[in-house]
Amino acid sequence: MAVVSGEHFDALETRAPAARERELMARLPAQVGYARGASTFFARLLGGVDPSAVGSRAALAKLPVTRKAALMEMQRSSMPFGGLNATPPSGLARIFVSPGPIYDPEGRRPDFWRAARGLWAAGFRPGDVVLNCYSYHLTPAGSMFETGLHRIGCAVIPGGVGQTEMQARVIADLRPVGYVGTPSFLKLILEKCDELGVDSSSIRRACVSGEAFLPPVRAFVKARGIDAYQAYGTADLGVIAYETPAREGLVVDEEVILEIVRPGTGDPVAEGEVGEVVVTPFNEDYPLVRFATGDLSAVLAGQSPCGRTNTRIKGWMGRADQTTKARGLFVHPEQVAAVLARHGLAKARLVVGNDGGNDTLVLRVERDGPADAALVQSIEATLKDVTKLRGDVSFVAAGSLPNDGKVIEDVRQYA
């Protein structure tokens, strides 16, 4: 295993963007072919696809997405992984259980979840003693960061969640220099150390994830002299992007292809527009292709001042699944996308309100030019056909809808 040294984890992080894109796209056809050949699910989903033709982002965008929201039902019908896995359960290192339940495989290769790169950017170095306060029970976060720390050469204290008095005693006795876990639990432990009169000053750096790193918590941690960075990932994909010393967005991992798509579709959005995070990792055990996380984010323009040249995203910006219920029926982002597709329209927002106890639906459609009564009526008919609900359509100027990734907005007041 190569020894990591220097400011950056490896030379991949500072490649010219065009070189990175060429290399990723050159690897993509083989990965799509592998997924189709080794996974029963992708054998069905991609059965009609010629992998050799999937060598560009445009070609990738034509493939169907597989949504995390569907995993639980898929796994129920084909235990334990819905047929998405290439490695059988007996060949894995661990099998985790995320809430749902959803079963998540961990393969045997070092740093399976690709956490080391983000940990290195956060300042972790060989020989560091690190307190790992992610859960070690059923869910993968504990192993995700432990294996990344081991890849760097750190010693790990498997603290897990809870037992704050014991955690404080461990800090006093073992003097860890680093912490990995949720930001809120770091704050809780530090407060417990204060309560018990325990010196927690040995902790100088942290990599946090699992929840939003809110400004008040970030300020609290910084005031304690702790240099804390956030990472973004999922139990299915591992670490997707990570914060760097530049503190300008999160840099995408070198071993994934990331897309931002309009919620309810697989259509990539323009740079800067908020949409759903879709990821294709180069993973031999769990070869997911266009896996839609259900999370919202947006691509930041330009490169990070830290010297890493990969794409940056803003971080977690909410959930893409905006399904709501109106007049007793569920309305899904996919249905809004279907209405737009029938009429060749690009962007809209379905606003669900309430007037005098009656739910109302207004589809606000971005479109330049004068109002067209015939088109309005046609879209309203399609809306009713697709959703089984009657609603109004109004045209708004192109670019006037908020850039927040919302396809369905529920403005009803419940109190």
Tab-separated table of N, CA and C in Angstrom, residues 34 37 51 68 94 101 132 153 165 180 205 225 266 315 332:
chain	number	residue	atom	x	y	z
A	34	TYR	N	-19.473	-3.978	-16.542
A	34	TYR	CA	-19.305	-4.831	-15.369
A	34	TYR	C	-20.599	-4.911	-14.563
A	37	GLY	N	-23.036	-7.095	-16.311
A	37	GLY	CA	-22.674	-8.497	-16.335
A	37	GLY	C	-22.651	-9.177	-14.984
A	51	PRO	N	-22.520	-1.049	-23.524
A	51	PRO	CA	-21.618	-0.330	-22.617
A	51	PRO	C	-20.539	0.463	-23.341
A	68	LYS	N	-32.625	5.689	-4.437
A	68	LYS	CA	-32.488	5.178	-3.074
A	68	LYS	C	-33.860	4.951	-2.450
A	94	ARG	N	-18.512	-7.046	5.599
A	94	ARG	CA	-19.579	-6.750	6.548
A	94	ARG	C	-20.873	-6.506	5.783
A	101	PRO	N	-35.779	-1.482	7.043
A	101	PRO	CA	-34.330	-1.579	6.935
A	101	PRO	C	-33.852	-1.609	5.483
A	132	ASN	N	-13.473	7.776	17.410
A	132	ASN	CA	-14.519	7.564	16.400
A	132	ASN	C	-15.855	7.421	17.113
A	153	GLY	N	-3.194	5.518	8.488
A	153	GLY	CA	-2.229	5.079	9.482
A	153	GLY	C	-2.518	5.606	10.874
A	165	GLU	N	-19.958	10.328	29.718
A	165	GLU	CA	-19.002	10.379	30.822
A	165	GLU	C	-17.806	9.485	30.534
A	180	VAL	N	-13.954	11.914	14.918
A	180	VAL	CA	-14.875	11.753	13.800
A	180	VAL	C	-16.230	11.339	14.375
A	205	ARG	N	-8.494	18.431	15.753
A	205	ARG	CA	-9.126	18.354	14.428
A	205	ARG	C	-10.276	17.369	14.458
A	225	GLY	N	-10.783	25.736	19.545
A	225	GLY	CA	-9.499	25.502	18.903
A	225	GLY	C	-9.453	24.238	18.070
A	266	GLY	N	-34.029	12.164	-14.713
A	266	GLY	CA	-32.612	11.864	-14.774
A	266	GLY	C	-31.874	12.896	-15.587
A	315	GLY	N	-22.734	21.189	-0.942
A	315	GLY	CA	-23.033	20.387	0.238
A	315	GLY	C	-24.496	20.033	0.263
A	332	HIS	N	-46.168	13.253	-6.905
A	332	HIS	CA	-44.736	12.991	-6.892
A	332	HIS	C	-44.002	13.895	-7.888
